[in-house]
PDB file of C-alpha atoms in Angstrom:
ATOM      1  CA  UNK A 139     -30.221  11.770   3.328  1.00 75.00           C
ATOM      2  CA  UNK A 140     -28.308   9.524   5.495  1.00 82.00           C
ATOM      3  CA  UNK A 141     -26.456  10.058   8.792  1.00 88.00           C
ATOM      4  CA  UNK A 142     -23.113   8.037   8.828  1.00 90.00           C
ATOM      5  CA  UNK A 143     -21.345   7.318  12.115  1.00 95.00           C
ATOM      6  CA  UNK A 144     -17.482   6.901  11.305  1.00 97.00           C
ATOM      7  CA  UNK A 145     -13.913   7.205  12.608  1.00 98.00           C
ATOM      8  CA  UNK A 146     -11.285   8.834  10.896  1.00 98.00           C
ATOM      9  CA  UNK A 147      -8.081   7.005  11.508  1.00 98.00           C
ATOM     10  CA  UNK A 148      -4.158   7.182  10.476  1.00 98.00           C
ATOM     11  CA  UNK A 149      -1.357   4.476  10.041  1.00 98.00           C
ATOM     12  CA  UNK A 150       1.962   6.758   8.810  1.00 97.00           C
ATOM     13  CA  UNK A 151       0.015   8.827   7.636  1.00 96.00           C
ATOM     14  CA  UNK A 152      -2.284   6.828   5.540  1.00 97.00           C
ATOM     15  CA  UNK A 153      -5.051   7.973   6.061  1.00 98.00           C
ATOM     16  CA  UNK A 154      -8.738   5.771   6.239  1.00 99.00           C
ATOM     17  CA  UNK A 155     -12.292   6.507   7.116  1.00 98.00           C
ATOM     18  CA  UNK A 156     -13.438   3.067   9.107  1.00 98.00           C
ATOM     19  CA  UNK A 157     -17.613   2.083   9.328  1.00 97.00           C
ATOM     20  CA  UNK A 158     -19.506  -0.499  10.164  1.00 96.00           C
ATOM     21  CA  UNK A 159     -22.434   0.008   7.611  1.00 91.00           C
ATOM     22  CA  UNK A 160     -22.345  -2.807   5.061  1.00 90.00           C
ATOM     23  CA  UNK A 161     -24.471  -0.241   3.235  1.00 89.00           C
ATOM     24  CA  UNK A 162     -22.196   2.075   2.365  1.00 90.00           C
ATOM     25  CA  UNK A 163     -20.103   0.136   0.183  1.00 90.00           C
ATOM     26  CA  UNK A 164     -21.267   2.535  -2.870  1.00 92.00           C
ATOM     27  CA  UNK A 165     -20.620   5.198  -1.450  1.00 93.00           C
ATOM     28  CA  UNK A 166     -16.719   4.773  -0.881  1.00 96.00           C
ATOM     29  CA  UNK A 167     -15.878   7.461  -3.475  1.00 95.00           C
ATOM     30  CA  UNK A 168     -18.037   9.910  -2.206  1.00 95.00           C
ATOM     31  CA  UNK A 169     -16.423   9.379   1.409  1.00 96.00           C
ATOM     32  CA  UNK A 170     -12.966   9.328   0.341  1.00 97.00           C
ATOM     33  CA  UNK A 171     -13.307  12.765  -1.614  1.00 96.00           C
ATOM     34  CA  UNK A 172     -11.069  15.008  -0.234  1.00 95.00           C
ATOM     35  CA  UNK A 173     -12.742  17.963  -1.191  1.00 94.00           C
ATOM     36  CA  UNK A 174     -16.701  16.831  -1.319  1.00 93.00           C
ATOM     37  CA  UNK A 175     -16.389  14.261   1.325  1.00 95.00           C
ATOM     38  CA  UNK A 176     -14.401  13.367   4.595  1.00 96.00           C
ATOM     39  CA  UNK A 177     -11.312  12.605   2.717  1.00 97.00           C
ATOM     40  CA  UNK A 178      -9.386   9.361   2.388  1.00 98.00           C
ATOM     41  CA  UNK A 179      -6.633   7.224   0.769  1.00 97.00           C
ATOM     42  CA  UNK A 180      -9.301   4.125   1.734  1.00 98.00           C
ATOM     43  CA  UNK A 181     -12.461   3.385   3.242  1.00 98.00           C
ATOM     44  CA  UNK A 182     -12.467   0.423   6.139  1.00 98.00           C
ATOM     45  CA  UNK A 183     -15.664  -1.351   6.316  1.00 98.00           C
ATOM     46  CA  UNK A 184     -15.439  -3.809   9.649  1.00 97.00           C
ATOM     47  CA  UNK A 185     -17.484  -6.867  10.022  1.00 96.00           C
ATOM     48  CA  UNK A 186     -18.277  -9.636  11.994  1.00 95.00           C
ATOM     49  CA  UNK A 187     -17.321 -12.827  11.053  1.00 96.00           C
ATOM     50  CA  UNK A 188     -17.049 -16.812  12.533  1.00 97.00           C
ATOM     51  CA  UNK A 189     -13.578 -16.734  11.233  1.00 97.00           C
ATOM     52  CA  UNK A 190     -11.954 -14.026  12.865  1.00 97.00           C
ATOM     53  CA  UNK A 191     -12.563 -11.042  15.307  1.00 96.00           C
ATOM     54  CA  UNK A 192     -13.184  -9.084  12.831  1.00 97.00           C
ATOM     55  CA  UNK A 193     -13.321  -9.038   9.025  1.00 98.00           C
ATOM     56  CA  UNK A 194     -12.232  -5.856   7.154  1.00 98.00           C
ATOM     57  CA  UNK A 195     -13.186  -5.025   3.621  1.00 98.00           C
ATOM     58  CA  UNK A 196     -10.824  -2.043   1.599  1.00 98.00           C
ATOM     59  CA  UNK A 197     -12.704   0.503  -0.629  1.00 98.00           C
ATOM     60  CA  UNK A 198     -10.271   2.700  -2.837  1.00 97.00           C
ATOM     61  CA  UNK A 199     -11.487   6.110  -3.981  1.00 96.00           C
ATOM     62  CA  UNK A 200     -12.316   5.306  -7.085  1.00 95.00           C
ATOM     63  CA  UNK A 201     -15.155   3.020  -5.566  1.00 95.00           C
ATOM     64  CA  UNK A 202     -12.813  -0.240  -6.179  1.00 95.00           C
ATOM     65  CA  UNK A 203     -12.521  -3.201  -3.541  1.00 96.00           C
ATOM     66  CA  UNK A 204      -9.114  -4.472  -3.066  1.00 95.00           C
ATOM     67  CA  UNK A 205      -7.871  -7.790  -1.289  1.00 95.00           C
ATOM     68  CA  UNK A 206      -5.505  -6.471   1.236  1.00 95.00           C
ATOM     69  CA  UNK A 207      -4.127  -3.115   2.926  1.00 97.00           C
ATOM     70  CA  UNK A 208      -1.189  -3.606   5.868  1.00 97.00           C
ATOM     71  CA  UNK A 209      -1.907   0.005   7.591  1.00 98.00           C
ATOM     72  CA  UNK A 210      -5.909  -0.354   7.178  1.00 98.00           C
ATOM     73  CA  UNK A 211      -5.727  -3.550   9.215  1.00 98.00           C
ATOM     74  CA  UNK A 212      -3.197  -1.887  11.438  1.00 98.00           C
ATOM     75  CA  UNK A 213      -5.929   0.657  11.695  1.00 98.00           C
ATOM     76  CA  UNK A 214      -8.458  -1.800  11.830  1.00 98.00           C
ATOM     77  CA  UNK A 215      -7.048  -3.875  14.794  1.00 97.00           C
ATOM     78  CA  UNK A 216      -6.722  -0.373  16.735  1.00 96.00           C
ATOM     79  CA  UNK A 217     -10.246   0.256  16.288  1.00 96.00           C
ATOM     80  CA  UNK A 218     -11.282  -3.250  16.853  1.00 96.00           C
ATOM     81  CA  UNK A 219      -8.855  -3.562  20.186  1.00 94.00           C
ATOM     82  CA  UNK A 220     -10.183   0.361  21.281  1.00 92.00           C
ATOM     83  CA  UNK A 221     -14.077   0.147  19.979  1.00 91.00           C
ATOM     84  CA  UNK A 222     -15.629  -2.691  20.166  1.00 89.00           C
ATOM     85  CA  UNK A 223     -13.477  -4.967  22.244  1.00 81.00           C
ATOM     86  CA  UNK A 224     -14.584  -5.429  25.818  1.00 69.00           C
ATOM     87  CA  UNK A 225     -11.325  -7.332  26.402  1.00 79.00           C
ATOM     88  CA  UNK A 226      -7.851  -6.477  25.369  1.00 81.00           C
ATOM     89  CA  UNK A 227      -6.851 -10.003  23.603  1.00 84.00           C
ATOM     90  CA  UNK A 228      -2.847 -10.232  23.122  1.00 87.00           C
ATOM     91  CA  UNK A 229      -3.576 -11.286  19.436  1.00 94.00           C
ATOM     92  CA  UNK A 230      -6.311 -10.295  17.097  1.00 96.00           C
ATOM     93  CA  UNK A 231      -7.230 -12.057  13.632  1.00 97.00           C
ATOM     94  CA  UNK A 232      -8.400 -10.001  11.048  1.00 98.00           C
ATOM     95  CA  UNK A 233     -10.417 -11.879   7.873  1.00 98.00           C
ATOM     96  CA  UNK A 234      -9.597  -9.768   4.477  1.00 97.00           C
ATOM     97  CA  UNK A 235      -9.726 -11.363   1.195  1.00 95.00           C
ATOM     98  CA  UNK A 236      -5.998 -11.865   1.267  1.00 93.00           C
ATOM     99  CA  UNK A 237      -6.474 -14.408   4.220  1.00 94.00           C
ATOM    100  CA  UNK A 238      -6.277 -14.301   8.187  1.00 96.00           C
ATOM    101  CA  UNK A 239      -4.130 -11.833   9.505  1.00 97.00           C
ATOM    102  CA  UNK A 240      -2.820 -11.459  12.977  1.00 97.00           C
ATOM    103  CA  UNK A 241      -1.708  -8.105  15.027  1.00 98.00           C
ATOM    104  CA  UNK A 242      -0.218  -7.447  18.096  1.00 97.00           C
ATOM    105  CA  UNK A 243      -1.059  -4.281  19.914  1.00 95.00           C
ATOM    106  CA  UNK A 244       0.757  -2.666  22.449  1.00 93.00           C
ATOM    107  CA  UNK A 245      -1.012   1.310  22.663  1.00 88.00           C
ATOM    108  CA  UNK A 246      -1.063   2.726  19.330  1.00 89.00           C
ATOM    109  CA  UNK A 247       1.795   0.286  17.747  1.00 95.00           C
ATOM    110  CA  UNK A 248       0.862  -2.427  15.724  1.00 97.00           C
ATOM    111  CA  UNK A 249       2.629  -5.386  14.724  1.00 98.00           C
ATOM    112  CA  UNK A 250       1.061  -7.479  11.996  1.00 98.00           C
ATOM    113  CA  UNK A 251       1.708 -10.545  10.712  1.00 98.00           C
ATOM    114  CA  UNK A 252       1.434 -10.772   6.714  1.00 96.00           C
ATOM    115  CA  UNK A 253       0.004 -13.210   4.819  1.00 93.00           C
ATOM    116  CA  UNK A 254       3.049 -15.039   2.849  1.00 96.00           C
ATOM    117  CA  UNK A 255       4.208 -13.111  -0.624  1.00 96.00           C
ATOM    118  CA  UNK A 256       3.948 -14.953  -4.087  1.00 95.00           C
ATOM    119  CA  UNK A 257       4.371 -14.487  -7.285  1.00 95.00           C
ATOM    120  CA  UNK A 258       7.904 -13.047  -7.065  1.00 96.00           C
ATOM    121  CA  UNK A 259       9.231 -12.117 -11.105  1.00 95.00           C
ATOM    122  CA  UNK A 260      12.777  -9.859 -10.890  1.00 95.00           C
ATOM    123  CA  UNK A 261      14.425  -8.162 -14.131  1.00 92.00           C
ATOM    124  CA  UNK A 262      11.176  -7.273 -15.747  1.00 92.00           C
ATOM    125  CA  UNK A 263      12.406  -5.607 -18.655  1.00 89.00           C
ATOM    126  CA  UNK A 264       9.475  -2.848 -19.098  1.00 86.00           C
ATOM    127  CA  UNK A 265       8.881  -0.452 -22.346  1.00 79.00           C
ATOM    128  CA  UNK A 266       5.872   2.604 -21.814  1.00 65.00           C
ATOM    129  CA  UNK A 267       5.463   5.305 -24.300  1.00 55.00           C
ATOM    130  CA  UNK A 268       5.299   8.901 -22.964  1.00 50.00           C
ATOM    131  CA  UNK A 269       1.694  10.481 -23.533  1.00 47.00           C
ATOM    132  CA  UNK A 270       3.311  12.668 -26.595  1.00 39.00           C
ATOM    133  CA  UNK A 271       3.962   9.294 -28.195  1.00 38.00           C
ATOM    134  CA  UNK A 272       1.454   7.334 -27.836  1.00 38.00           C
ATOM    135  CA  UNK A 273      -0.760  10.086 -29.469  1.00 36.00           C
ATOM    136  CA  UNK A 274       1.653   9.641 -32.782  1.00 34.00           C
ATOM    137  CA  UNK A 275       1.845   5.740 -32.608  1.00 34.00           C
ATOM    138  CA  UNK A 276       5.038   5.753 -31.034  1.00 30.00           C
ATOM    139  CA  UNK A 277       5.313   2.256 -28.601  1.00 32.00           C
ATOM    140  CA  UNK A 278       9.361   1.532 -28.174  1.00 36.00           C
ATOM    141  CA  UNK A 279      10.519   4.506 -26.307  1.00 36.00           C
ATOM    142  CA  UNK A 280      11.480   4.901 -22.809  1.00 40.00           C
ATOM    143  CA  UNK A 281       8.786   5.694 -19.890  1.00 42.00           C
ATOM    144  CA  UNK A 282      10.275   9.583 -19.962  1.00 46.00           C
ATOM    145  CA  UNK A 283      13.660  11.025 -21.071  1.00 45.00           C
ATOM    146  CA  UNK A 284      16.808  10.821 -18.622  1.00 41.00           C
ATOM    147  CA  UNK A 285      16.511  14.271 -18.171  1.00 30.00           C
ATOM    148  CA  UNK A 286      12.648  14.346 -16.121  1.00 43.00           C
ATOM    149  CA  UNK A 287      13.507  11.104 -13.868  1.00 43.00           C
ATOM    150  CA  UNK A 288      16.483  11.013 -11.978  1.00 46.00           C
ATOM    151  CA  UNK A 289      16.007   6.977 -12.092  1.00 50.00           C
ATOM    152  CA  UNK A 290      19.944   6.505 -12.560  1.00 47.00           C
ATOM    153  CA  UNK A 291      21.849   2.943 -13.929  1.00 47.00           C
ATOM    154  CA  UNK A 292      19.929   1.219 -11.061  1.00 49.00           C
ATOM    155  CA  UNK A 293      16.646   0.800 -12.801  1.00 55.00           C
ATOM    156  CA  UNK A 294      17.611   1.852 -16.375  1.00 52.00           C
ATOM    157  CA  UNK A 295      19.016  -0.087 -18.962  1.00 52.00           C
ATOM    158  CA  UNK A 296      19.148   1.050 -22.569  1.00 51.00           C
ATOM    159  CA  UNK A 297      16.271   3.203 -22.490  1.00 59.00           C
ATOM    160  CA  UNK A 298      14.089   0.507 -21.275  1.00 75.00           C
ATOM    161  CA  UNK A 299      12.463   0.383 -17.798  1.00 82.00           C
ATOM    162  CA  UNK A 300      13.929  -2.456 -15.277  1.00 87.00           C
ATOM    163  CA  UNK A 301      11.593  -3.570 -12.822  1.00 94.00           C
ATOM    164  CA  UNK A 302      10.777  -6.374 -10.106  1.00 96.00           C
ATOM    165  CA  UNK A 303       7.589  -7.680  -9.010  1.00 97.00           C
ATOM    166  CA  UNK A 304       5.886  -9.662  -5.983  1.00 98.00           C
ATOM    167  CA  UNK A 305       2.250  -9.765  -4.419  1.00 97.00           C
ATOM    168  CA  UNK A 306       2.253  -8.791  -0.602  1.00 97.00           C
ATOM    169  CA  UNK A 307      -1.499  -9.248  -0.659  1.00 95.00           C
ATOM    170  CA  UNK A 308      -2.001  -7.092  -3.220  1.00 95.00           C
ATOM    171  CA  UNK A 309       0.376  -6.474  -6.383  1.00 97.00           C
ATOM    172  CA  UNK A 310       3.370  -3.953  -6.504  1.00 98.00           C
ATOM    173  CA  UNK A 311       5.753  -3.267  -9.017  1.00 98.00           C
ATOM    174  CA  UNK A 312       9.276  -2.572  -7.128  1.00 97.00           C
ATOM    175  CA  UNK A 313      11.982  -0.063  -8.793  1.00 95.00           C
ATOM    176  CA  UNK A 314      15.191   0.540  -7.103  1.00 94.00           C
ATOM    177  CA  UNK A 315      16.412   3.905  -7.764  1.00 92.00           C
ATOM    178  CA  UNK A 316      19.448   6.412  -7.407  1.00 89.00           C
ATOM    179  CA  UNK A 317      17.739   9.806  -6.638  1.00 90.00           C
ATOM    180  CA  UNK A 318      14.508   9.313  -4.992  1.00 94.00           C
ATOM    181  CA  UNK A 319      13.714  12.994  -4.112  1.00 92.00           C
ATOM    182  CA  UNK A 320      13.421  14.283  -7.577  1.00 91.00           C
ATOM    183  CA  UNK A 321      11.425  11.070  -9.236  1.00 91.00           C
ATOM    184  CA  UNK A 322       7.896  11.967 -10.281  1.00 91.00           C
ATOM    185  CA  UNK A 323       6.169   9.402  -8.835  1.00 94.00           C
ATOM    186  CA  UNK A 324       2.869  10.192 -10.043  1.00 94.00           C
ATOM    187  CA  UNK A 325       3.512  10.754 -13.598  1.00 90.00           C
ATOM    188  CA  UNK A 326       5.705   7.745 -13.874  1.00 91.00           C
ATOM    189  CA  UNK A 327       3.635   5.415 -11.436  1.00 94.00           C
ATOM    190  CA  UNK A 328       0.759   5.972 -13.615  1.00 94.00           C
ATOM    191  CA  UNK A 329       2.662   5.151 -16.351  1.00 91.00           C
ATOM    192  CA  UNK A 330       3.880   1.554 -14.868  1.00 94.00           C
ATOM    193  CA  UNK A 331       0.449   0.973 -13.076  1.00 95.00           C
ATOM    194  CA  UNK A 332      -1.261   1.393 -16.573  1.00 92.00           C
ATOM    195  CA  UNK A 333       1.065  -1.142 -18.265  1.00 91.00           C
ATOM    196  CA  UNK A 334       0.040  -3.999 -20.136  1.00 90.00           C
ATOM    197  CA  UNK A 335       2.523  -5.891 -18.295  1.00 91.00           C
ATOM    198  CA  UNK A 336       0.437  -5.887 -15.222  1.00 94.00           C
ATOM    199  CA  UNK A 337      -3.203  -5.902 -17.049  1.00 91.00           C
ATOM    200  CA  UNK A 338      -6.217  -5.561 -16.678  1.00 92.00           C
ATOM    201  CA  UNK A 339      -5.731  -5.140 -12.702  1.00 92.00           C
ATOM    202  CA  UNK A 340      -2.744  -3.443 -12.492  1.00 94.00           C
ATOM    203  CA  UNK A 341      -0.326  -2.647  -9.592  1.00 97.00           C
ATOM    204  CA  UNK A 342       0.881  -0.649  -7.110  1.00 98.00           C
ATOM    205  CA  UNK A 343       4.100   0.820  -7.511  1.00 98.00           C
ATOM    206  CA  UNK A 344       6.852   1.468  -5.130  1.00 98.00           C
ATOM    207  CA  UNK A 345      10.193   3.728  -6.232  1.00 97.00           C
ATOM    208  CA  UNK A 346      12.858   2.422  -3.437  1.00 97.00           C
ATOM    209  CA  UNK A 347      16.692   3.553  -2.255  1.00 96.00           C
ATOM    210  CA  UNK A 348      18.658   1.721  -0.513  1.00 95.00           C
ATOM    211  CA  UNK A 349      19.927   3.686   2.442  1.00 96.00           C
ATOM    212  CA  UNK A 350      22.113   1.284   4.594  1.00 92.00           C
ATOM    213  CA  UNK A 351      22.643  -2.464   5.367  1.00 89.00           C
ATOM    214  CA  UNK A 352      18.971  -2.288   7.100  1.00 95.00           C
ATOM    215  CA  UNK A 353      17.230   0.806   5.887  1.00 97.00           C
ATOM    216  CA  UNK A 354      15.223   1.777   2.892  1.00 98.00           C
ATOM    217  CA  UNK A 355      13.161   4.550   1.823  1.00 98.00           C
ATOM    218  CA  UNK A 356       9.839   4.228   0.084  1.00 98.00           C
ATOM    219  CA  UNK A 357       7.390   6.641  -2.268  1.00 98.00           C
ATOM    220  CA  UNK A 358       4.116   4.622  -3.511  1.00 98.00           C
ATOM    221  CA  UNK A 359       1.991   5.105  -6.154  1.00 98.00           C
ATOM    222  CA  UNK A 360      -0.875   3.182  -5.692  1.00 98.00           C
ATOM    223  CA  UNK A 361      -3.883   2.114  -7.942  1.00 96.00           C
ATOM    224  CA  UNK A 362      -7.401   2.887  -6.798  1.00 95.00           C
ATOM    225  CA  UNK A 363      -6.071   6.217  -4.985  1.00 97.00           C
ATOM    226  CA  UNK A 364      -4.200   6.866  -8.330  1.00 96.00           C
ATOM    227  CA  UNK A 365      -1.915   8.839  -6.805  1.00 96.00           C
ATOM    228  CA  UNK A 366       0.963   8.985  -4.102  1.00 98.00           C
ATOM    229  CA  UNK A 367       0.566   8.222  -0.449  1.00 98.00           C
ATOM    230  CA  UNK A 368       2.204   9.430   2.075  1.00 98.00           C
ATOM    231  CA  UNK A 369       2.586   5.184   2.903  1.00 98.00           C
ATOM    232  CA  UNK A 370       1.846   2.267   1.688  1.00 98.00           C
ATOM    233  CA  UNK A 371       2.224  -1.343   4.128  1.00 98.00           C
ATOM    234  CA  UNK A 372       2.240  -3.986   2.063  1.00 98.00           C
ATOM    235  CA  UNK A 373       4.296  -1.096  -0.018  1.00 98.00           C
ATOM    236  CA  UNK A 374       6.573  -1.185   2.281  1.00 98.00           C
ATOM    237  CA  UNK A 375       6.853  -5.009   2.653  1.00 98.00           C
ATOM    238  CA  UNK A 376       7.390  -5.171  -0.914  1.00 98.00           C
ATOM    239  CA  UNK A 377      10.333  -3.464  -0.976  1.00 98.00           C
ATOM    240  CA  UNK A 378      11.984  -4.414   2.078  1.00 98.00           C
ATOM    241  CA  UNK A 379      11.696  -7.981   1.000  1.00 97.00           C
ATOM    242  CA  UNK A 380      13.567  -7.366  -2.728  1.00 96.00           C
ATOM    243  CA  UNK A 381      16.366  -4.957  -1.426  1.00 94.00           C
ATOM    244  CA  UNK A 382      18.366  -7.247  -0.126  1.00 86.00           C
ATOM    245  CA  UNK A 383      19.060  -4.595   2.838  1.00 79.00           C
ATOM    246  CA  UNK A 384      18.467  -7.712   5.594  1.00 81.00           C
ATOM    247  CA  UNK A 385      15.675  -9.367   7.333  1.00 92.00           C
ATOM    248  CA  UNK A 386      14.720  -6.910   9.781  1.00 96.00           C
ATOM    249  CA  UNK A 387      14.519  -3.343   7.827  1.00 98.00           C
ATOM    250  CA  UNK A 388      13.307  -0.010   8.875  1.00 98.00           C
ATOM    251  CA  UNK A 389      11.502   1.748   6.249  1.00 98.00           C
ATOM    252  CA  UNK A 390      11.411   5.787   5.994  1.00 98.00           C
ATOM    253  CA  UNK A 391       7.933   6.016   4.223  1.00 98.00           C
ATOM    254  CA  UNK A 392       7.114   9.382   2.250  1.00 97.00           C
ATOM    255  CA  UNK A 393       5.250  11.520   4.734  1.00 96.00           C
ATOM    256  CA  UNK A 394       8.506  10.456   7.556  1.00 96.00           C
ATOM    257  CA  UNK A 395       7.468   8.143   9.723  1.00 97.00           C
ATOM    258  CA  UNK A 396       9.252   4.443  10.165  1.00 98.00           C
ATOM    259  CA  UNK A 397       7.984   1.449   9.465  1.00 98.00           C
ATOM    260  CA  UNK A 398       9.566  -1.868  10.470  1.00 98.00           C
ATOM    261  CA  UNK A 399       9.717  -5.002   8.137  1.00 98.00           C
ATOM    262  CA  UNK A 400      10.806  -8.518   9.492  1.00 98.00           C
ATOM    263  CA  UNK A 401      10.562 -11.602   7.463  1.00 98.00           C
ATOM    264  CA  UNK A 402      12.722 -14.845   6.733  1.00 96.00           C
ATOM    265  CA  UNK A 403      13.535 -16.350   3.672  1.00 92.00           C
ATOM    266  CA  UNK A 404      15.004 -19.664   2.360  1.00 91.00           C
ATOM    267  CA  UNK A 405      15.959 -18.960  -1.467  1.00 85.00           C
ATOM    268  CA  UNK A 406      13.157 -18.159  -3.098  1.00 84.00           C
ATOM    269  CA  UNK A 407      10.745 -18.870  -0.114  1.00 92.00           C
ATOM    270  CA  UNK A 408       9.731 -15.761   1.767  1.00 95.00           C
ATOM    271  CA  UNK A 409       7.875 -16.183   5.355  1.00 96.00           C
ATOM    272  CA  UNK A 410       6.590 -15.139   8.783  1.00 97.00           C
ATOM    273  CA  UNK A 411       6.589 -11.474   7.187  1.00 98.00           C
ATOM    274  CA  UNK A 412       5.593  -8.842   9.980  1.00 98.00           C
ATOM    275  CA  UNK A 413       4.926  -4.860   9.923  1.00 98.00           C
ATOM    276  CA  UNK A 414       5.434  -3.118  12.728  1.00 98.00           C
ATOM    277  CA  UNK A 415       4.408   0.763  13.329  1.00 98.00           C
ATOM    278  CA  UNK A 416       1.907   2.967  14.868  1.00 97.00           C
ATOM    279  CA  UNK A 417      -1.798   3.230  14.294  1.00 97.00           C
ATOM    280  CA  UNK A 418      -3.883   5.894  15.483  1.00 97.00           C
ATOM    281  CA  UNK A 419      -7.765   7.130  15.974  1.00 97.00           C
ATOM    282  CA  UNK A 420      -7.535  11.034  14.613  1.00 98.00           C
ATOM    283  CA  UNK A 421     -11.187  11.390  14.872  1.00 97.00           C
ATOM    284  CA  UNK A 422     -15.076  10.317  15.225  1.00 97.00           C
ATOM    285  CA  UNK A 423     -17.945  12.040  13.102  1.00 97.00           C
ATOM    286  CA  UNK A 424     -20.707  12.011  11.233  1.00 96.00           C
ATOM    287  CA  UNK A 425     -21.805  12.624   7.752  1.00 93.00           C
ATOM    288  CA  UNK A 426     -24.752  13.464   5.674  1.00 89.00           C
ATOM    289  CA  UNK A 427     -24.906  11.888   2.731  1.00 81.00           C
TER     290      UNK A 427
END
C-alpha cells in the first residue's frame, strides 16, 4: 500500500485532485473514481522544471494524458502561488505540453493567458448514425431524430449535423444551438467525440447559446472524463472565440458560475486569449492506495 499526500481543488466547479508524485501517473483512474477513489474530472501532477515555475501534467479518468486544461492550470497556479511559493510573484509560468502559460492571481481569481488557438475549420458538415443504426448498417442518418435534441435550424441542416472546430490547447468541436437546457449532451457528445471526423484522438465538445452581444452559455462534453462537466476552460475559450458575441465575453458554464474570455482577433488570426475566474483549494488528504 501507498500513502498519497494530495489536494483536492475546484475551478467552476471542475473539479481536480493535484500531487506531486511523478509516481502516480498510473494510478490517475483509480484517483479520479468517484466512487472507489477521491473523485475527479482530472488529476494535476506538478513539477519542477528550468522552464517555468512549475510544470503541470493532466491525467483524465480514463488514465489518458492530455496537452492542456485552462481551470487545472488555474488550479495549478493557486496551488503553486498558496503551496509551495515562498513569494507571491505577480505572474507565474506554467510548462504543459500545450506551451508556457502565464496567470495572474489576485486571492482565489485567476487570470490566464492562453496559448494562441489553431486549426480553426467552420461549417463542418457532420453525419453519425444513432446506436439502433449502426447495429443494422445504417451510416447516412442524422446524429438523433428532431424530436430527442432540441438542436433547432442553428446547428441543423437537412438532417445532417453542422459543426465548427478550433484547438484551444486541446481540440473541441463547437455547436451553436437554440435550446440548450433540453440537449443531451452526453448521448450526443459521445456521439460527435467518437466521430471519424475527429479520429483517432477525438475532441471535446461544447453545445453553446448565444445569450447577448457579450454573453454565452456553455455545456461540455469532454473526452477522457467521457462525460459532462460542470466546466470546461479551454471549453469555454472555444466558444467564446466562434460566437461572434465580442472580444470580451462572460461565459455561464453548466454548474453556474462565470467565466470571462478576452481575446483579439485580426480575420482569421486569433491572439492574446485570456480566462479569467476563480480557483479554489476545497481540501488536503491522504489516500491509501
Amino acid at each position: 500500500m501507498k500513502n498519497i499526500k494530495f489536494t483536492k481543488m475546484s475551478a467552476a466547479g471542475n473539479d481536480f485532485v493535484v500531487v506531486e508524485d511523478s509516481d502516480l501517473c498510473g494510478l490517475a483512474g483509480k484517483i479520479c473514481d468517484r466512487r472507489y477513489g477521491i473523485g475527479a474530472d482530472g488529476m494535476l501532477l506538478l513539477e519542477k522544471t528550468a522552464k517555468a515555475d512549475i510544470r503541470m501534467r493532466i491525467f483524465n479518468p480514463d488514465g489518458s494524458e492530455v496537452d492542456m486544461c485552462g481551470n487545472g492550470a488555474r488550479c495549478a497556479a493557486v496551488y503553486y502561488t498558496y503551496m509551495l511559493s515562498a513569494i507571491r510573484y505577480p505572474l507565474i509560468k506554467i510548462e504543459t505540453k500545450a506551451g508556457i502559460l502565464e496567470a495572474k492571481i489576485d486571492g482565489d481569481m485567476v487570470k490566464l493567458k492562453m496559448s494562441d488557438p489553431h486549426s480553426m475549420k467552420l461549417d463542418i458538415s457532420l453525419v453519425i448514425a444513432r446506436n439502433d443504426e449502426r447495429k443494422r448498417g445504417v451510416t447516412k442518418q442524422s446524429p438523433c431524430s428532431k424530436s430527442e435534441i432540441a438542436l433547432g435550424t442553428s446547428c441543423l441542416r437537412n438532417d445532417v449535423m453542422v459543426v465548427n472546430f478550433i484547438n484551444t490547447g486541446v481540440p473541441h468541436a463547437v455547436i451553436f444551438v437554440d435550446d440548450l437546457e433540453n440537449i443531451d449532451v452526453d448521448k450526443l457528445g459521445r456521439a460527435i467525440r467518437n466521430s471519424e471526423r475527429f479520429a483517432p484522438k477525438g475532441a471535446n465538445v461544447d453545445f453553446v447559446k448565444v445569450l447577448g452581444k457579450d454573453k454565452i452559455a456553455v455545456r461540455t462534453y469532454e473526452r477522457g472524463v467521457e462525460a459532462e462537466t460542470l466546466a470546461c476552460g479551454t471549453g469555454c475559450v472555444a466558444a467564446a472565440i466562434l460566437s461572434g458575441a465580442g472580444r470580451s465575453v462572460d461565459v455561464v458554464t453548466h454548474g453556474g458560475e462565470i467565466l470571462k474570455v478576452c481575446f483579439e482577433k485580426k480575420g482569421a488570426k486569433v491572439s492574446n486569449v485570456w480566462l479569467e475566474g476563480s480557483a479554489k483549494i476545497v481540501y488536503k488528504g491522504r489516500m491509501e492506495l
